[in-house]
Coordinates of C-alpha atoms in Angstrom, one line a residue:
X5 CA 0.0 0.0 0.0
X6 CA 1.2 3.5 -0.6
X7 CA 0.1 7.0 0.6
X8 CA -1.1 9.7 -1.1
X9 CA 1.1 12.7 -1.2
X10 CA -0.8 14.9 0.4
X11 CA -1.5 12.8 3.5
X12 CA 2.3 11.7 3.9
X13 CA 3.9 14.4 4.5
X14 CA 8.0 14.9 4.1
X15 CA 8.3 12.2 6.7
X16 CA 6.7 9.1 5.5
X17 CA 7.9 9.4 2.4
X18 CA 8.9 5.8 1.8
X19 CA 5.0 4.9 2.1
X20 CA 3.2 2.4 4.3
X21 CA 3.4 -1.5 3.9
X22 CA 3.2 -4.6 6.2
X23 CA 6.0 -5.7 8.6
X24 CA 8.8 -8.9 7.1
X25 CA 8.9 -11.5 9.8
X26 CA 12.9 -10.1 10.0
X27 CA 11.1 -7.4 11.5
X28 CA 10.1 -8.7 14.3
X29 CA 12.4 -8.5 17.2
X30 CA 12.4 -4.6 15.8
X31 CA 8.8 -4.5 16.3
X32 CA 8.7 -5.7 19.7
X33 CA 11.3 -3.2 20.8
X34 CA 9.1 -0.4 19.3
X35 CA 6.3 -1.7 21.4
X36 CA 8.3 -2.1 24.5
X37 CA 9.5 1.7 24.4
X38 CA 6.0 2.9 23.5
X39 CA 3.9 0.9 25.8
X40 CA 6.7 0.1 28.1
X41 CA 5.5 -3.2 27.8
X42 CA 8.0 -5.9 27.9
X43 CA 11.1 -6.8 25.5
X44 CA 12.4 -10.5 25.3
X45 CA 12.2 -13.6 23.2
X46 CA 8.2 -14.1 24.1
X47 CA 7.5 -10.4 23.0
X48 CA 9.7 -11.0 19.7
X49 CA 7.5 -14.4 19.1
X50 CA 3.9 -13.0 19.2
X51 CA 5.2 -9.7 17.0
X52 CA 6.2 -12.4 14.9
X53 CA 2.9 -14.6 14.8
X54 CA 1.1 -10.7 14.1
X55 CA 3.3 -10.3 11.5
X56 CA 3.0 -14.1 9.5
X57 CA -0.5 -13.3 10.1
X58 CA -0.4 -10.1 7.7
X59 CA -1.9 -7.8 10.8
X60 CA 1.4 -5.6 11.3
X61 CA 1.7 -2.7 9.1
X62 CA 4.7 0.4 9.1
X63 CA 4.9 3.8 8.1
X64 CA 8.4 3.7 5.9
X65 CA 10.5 6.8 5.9
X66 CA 12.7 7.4 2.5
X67 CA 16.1 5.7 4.2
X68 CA 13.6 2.5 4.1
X69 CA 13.5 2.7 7.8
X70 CA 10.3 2.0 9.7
X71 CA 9.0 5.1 11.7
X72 CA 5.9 3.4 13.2
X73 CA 3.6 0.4 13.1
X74 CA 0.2 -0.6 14.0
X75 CA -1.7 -3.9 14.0
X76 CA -4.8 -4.3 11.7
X77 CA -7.6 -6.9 11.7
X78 CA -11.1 -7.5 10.5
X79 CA -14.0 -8.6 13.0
X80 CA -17.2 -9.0 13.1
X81 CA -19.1 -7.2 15.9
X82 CA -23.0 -7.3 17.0
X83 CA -24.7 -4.5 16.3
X84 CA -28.5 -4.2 16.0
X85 CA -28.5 -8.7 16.1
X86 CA -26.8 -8.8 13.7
X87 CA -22.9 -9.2 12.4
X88 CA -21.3 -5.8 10.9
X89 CA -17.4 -6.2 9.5
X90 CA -15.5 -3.8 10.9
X91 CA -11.5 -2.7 11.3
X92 CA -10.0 -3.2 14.7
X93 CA -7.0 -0.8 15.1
X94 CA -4.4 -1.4 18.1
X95 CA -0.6 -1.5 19.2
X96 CA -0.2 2.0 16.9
X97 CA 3.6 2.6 18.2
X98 CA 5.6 5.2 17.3
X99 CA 8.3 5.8 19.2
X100 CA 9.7 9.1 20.8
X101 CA 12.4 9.7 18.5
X102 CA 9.6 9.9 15.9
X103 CA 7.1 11.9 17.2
X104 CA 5.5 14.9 16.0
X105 CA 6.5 14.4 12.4
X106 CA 2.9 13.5 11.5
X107 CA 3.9 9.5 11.5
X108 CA 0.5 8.5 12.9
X109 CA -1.7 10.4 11.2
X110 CA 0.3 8.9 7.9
X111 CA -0.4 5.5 9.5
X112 CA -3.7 6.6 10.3
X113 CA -4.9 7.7 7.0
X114 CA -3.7 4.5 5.6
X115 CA -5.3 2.3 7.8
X116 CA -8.7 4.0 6.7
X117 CA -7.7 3.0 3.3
X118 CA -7.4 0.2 4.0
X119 CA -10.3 -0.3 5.5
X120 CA -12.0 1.0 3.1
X121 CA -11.0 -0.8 0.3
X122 CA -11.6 -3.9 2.0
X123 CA -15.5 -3.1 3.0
X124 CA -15.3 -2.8 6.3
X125 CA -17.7 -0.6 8.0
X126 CA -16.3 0.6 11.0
X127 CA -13.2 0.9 12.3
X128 CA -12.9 0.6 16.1
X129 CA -10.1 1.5 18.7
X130 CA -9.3 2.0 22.3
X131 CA -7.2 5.1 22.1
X132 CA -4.2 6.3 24.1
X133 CA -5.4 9.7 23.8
X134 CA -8.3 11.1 22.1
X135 CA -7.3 14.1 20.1
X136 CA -5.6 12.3 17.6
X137 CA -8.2 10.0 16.7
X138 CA -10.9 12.6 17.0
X139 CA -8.8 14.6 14.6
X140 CA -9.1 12.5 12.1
X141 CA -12.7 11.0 12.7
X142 CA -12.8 8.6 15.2
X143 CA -15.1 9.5 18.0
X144 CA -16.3 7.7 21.5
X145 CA -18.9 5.5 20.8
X146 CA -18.9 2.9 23.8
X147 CA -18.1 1.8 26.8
X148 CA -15.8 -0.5 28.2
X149 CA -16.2 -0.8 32.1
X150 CA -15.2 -2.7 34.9
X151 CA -17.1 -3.6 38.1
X152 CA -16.6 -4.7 41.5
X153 CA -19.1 -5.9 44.0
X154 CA -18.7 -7.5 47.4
X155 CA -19.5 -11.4 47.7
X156 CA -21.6 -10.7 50.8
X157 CA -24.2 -8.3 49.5
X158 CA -25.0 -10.9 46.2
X159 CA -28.2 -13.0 47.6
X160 CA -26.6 -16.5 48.2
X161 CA -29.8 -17.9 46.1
X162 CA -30.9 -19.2 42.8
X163 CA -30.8 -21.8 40.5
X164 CA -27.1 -24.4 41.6
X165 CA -24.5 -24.0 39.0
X166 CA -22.6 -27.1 38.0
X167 CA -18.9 -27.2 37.3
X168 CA -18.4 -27.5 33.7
X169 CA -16.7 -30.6 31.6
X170 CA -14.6 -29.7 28.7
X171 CA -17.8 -31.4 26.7
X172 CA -19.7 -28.3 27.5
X173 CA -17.5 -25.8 25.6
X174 CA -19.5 -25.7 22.8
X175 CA -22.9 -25.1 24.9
X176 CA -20.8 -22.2 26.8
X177 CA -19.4 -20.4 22.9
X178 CA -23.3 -21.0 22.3
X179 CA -24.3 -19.3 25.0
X180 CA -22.4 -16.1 24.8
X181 CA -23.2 -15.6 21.1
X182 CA -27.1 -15.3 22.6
X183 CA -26.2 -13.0 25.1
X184 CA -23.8 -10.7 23.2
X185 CA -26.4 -10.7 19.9
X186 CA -28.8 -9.2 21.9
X187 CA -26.4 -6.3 23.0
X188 CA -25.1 -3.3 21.5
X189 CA -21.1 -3.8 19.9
X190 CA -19.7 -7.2 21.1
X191 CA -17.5 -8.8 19.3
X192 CA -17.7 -11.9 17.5
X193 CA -14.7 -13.9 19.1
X194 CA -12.0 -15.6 18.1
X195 CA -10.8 -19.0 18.7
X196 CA -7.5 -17.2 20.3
X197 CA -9.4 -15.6 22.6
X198 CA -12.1 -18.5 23.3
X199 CA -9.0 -20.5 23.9
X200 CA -7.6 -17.7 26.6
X201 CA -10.7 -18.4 28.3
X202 CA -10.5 -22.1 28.3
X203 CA -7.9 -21.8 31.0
X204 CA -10.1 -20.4 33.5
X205 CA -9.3 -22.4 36.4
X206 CA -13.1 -22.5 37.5
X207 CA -16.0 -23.2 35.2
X208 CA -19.7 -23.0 36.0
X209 CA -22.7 -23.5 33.9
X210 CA -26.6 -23.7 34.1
X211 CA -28.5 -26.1 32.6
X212 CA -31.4 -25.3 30.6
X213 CA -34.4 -25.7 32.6
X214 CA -36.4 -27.4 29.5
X215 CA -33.1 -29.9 28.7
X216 CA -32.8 -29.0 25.4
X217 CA -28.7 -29.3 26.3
X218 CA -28.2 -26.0 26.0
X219 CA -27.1 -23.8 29.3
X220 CA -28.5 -20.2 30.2
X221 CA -25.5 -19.4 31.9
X222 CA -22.1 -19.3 32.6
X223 CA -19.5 -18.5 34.8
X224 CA -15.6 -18.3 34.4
X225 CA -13.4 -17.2 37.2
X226 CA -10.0 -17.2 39.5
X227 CA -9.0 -16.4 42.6
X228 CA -6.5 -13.4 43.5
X229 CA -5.4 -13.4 47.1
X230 CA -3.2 -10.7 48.8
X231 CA -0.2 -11.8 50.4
X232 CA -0.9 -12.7 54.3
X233 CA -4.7 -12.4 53.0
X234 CA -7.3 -14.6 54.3
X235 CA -9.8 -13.9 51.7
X236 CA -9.4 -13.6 48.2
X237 CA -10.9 -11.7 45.1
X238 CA -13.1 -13.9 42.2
X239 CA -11.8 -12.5 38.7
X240 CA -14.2 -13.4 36.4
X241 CA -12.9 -13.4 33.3
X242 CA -16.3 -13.7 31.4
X243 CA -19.5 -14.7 31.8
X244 CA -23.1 -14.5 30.5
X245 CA -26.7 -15.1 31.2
X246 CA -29.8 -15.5 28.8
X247 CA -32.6 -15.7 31.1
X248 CA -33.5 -14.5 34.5
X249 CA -32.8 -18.2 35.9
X250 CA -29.0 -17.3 34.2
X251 CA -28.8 -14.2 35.8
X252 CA -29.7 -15.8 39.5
X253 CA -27.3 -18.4 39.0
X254 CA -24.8 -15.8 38.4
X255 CA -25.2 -13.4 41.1
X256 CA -26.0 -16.3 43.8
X257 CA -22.7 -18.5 42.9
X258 CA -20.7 -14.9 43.7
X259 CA -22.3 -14.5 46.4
X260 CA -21.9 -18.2 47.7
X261 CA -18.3 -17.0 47.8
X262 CA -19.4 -14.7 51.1
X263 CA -17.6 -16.5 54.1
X264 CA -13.6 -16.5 52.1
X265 CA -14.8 -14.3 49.1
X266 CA -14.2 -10.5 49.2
X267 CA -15.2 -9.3 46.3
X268 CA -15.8 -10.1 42.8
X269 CA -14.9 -8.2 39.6
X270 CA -16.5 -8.6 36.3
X271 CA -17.2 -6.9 32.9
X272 CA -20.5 -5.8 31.5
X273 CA -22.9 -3.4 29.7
X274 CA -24.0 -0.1 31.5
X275 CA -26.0 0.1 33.5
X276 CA -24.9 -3.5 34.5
X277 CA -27.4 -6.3 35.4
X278 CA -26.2 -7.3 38.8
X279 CA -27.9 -4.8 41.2
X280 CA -31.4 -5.6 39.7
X281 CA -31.2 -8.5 41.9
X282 CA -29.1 -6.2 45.1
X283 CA -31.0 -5.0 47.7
X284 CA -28.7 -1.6 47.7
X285 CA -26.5 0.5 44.8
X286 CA -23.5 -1.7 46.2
X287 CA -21.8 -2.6 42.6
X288 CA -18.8 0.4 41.8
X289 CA -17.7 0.8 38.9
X290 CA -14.2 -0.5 39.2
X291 CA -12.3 1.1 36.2
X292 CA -12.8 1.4 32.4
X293 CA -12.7 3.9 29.2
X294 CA -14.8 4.9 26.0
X295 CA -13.7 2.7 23.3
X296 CA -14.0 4.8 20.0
X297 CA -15.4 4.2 15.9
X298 CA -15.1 5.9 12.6
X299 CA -16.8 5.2 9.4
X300 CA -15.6 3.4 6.5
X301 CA -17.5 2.0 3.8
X302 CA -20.3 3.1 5.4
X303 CA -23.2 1.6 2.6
X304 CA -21.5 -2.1 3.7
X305 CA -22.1 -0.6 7.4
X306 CA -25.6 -0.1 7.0
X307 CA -26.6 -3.3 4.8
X308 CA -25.0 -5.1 7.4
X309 CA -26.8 -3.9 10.3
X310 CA -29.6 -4.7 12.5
X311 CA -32.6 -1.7 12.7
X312 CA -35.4 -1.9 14.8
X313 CA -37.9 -4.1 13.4
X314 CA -41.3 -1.7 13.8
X315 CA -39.6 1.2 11.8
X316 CA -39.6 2.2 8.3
X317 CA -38.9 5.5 6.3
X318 CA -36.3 7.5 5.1
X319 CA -33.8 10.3 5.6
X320 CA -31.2 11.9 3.4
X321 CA -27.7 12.6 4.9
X322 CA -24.4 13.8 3.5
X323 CA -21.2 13.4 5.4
X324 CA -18.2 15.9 5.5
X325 CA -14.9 13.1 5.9
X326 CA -12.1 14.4 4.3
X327 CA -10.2 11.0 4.7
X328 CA -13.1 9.0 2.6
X329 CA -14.5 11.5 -0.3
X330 CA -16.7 8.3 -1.6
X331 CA -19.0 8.5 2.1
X332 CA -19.8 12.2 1.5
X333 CA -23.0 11.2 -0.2
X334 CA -25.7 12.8 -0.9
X335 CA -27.3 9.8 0.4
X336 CA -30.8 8.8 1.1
X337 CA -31.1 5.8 4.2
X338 CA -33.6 4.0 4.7
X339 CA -35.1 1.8 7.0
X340 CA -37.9 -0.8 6.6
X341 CA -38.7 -4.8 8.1
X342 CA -35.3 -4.6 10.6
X343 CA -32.8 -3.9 7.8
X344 CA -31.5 -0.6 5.8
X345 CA -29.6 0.8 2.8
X346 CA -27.9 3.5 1.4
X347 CA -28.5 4.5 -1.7
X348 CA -27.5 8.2 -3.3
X349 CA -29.8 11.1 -3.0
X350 CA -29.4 14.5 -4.9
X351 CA -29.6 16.2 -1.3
X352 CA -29.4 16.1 2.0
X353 CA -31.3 17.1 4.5
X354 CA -29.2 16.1 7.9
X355 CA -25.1 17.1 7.6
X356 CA -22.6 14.8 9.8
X357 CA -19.0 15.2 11.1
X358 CA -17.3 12.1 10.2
X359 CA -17.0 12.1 13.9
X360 CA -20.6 11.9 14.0
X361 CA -20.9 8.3 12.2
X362 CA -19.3 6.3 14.7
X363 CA -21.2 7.4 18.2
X364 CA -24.8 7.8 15.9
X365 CA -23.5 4.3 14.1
X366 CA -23.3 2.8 17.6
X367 CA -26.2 4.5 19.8
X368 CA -23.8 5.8 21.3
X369 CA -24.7 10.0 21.1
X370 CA -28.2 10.8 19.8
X371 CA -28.7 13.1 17.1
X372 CA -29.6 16.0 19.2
X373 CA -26.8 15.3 21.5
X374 CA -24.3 15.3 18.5
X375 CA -26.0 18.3 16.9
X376 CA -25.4 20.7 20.7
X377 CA -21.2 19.9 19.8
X378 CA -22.1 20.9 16.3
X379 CA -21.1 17.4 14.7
X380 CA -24.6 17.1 13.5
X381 CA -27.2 19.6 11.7
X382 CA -30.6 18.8 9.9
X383 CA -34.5 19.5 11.1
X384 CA -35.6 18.3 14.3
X385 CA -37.9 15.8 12.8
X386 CA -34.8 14.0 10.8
X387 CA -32.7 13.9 13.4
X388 CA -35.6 12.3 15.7
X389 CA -36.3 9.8 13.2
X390 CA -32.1 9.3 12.8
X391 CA -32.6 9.0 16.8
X392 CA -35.2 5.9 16.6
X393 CA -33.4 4.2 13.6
X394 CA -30.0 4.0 15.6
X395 CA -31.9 3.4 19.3
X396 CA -30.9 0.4 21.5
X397 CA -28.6 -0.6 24.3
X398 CA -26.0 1.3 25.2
X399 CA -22.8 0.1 22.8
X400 CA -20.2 -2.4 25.0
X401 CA -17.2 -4.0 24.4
X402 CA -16.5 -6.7 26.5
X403 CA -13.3 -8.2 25.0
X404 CA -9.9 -5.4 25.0
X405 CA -7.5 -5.7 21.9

């Protein structure tokens, strides 16, 4: 891949193009300095799996050196029930002695190209800072959150969990997909990271009440104890429930954990679930950040996406991205029997900031919200009707990359 002049600037002259596996003990030592993550033969071996797997790409100044790198892969995420492409964007390390030269932004702009050319919809993040991204049209457009809650407050009650055999695996991948479908930006995982979770030390599931062999919940955890501590913290590395039994068996399991158990910490959607069932407001919110989105190809982003299934019409949009001229538009959406399309329009009655796409994309922002920080303008009645066709849970992540 190459850059166009006018987005490389004098540094990144030599263009941008994916990492050799020769690369990689390089590549890890950019990371380490960057992230201050660390540098050995481990870190050199999974730079080097990134890079046979074509996911590692480099802004190339004109000696032929590299200046910066970033991982790029395609995933499917959940959005509106149903799976949407998109562009995950991660590890973008450019080192000190190469800042402020305009490096990322080169490997930035690329990475939208790319995107773009191969029909992705969205291209997610978790930034290191914000004003980069925002600068060149990525936006927050979800959460990301952490919670802790203490073992004795859950209600020691519900439906008995079983431990799991390795035979129930499938049930438990089965189970997830139901849970994160009916949520708002999960991903669609990976064996990698299905395999991470495999080695979960405890493993607890719920049998379907109707025994249909499937299991409405599940529960995947570890202990962390102090030094000279008594008790000890349940890290639950995931979970899920699809029914109010699930949830129960959930909540009482943690809270089974009362006499030895501190606390327990867990990821979810906010609001989270758990204190439905607490007598009191006793789960905190233990740490997290806004993921962010961009568009891309944004007529594959819509096609592919679940709307609300009661609403139809129409509304014509055009949107100002100076890093994709073909999602300007003018383009007419519309909306009918859960599904919707793009097609071009001759005008446009509702403007967007590319900024706008990814949080109204998501459900993140509303219309109105978007249109008070002036990243949105069009007649109330279009952006209400924008507001309904985009409405649902609050977007989550649940998985980092």
């Amino acid at each position: 891949m190459r850059l166009r002049g006018s987005r490389a600037g004098s540094a990144v002259s030599g263009g941008v193009r994916r990492l050799r596996p020769d690369e990689a003990a390089v590549a890890a030592r950019r990371a380490a300095v960057s992230f201050g993550s660390t540098f050995d033969d481990a870190a050199v071996e999974v730079w080097r799996e990134r890079i046979d797997a074509g996911e590692v790409w480099g802004a190339v100044g004109d000696d032929g050196t590299v200046l910066a790198h970033a991982r790029l892969s395609a995933v499917d995420h959940w959005f509106g029930g149903r799976r949407v492409p998109t562009q995950h964007v991660a590890a973008v390390a450019v080192p000190p002695e190469h800042r402020g030269r305009g490096v990322a932004t080169a490997l930035l702009a690329a990475a939208v190209d790319a995107g773009v050319a191969e029909g992705l919809g969205l291209s997610l993040l978790f930034p290191a800072t914000t004003r980069l991204y925002r600068r060149l049209g990525w936006e927050h457009a979800g959460t990301f959150t952490r919670y802790r809650v203490d073992a004795r407050v859950a209600p020691a009650a519900g439906p008995r969990m079983r431990p799991a055999a390795d035979a129930d695996w499938a049930a438990i991948r089965a189970c997830h997909q139901r849970a994160a479908q009916a949520l708002q930006g999960p991903a669609v995982r990976g064996e990698q990271r299905w395999q991470r979770l495999r080695a979960s030390t405890y493993r607890y599931v719920l049998d379907d009440a109707g025994g249909a062999g499937e299991i409405e919940a599940y529960l995947l955890f570890d202990h962390d104890r102090r030094p000279g501590d008594w008790q000890y913290t349940l890290v639950i590395a995931d979970w899920a429930a699809t029914s109010a039994r699930g949830l129960q068996a959930v909540v009482g399991l943690v809270g089974s954990h009362g006499s030895l158990g501190r606390d327990a910490t867990f990821r979810g959607p906010l609001p989270e679930t758990w204190s439905l069932l607490l007598d009191e407001q006793d789960v905190e919110v233990a740490g997290g950040m806004f993921w962010m989105a961009r568009g891309l190809d944004l007529p594959a982003a819509i096609a592919a996406r679940g709307f609300p299934p009661g609403l139809s019409g129409s509304v014509t949009v055009r949107v100002d991205d100076p890093l994709v001229a073909a999602a300007g538009g003018p383009w007419r959406l519309e909306v009918a029997g859960g599904r919707g399309g793009l097609v071009p329009a001759r005008h446009a009655d509702v403007r967007l900031h590319a900024r706008a796409v990814g949080p109204l994309y998501t459900g993140f922002r509303s219309p109105q919200a978007l249109a008070v920080a002036g990243l949105v303008a069009g007649p109330p009645e279009a952006l209400a009707w924008l507001a309904g066709a985009f409405a649902g849970p609050l977007p989550v992540l649940l998985d980092f990359f």
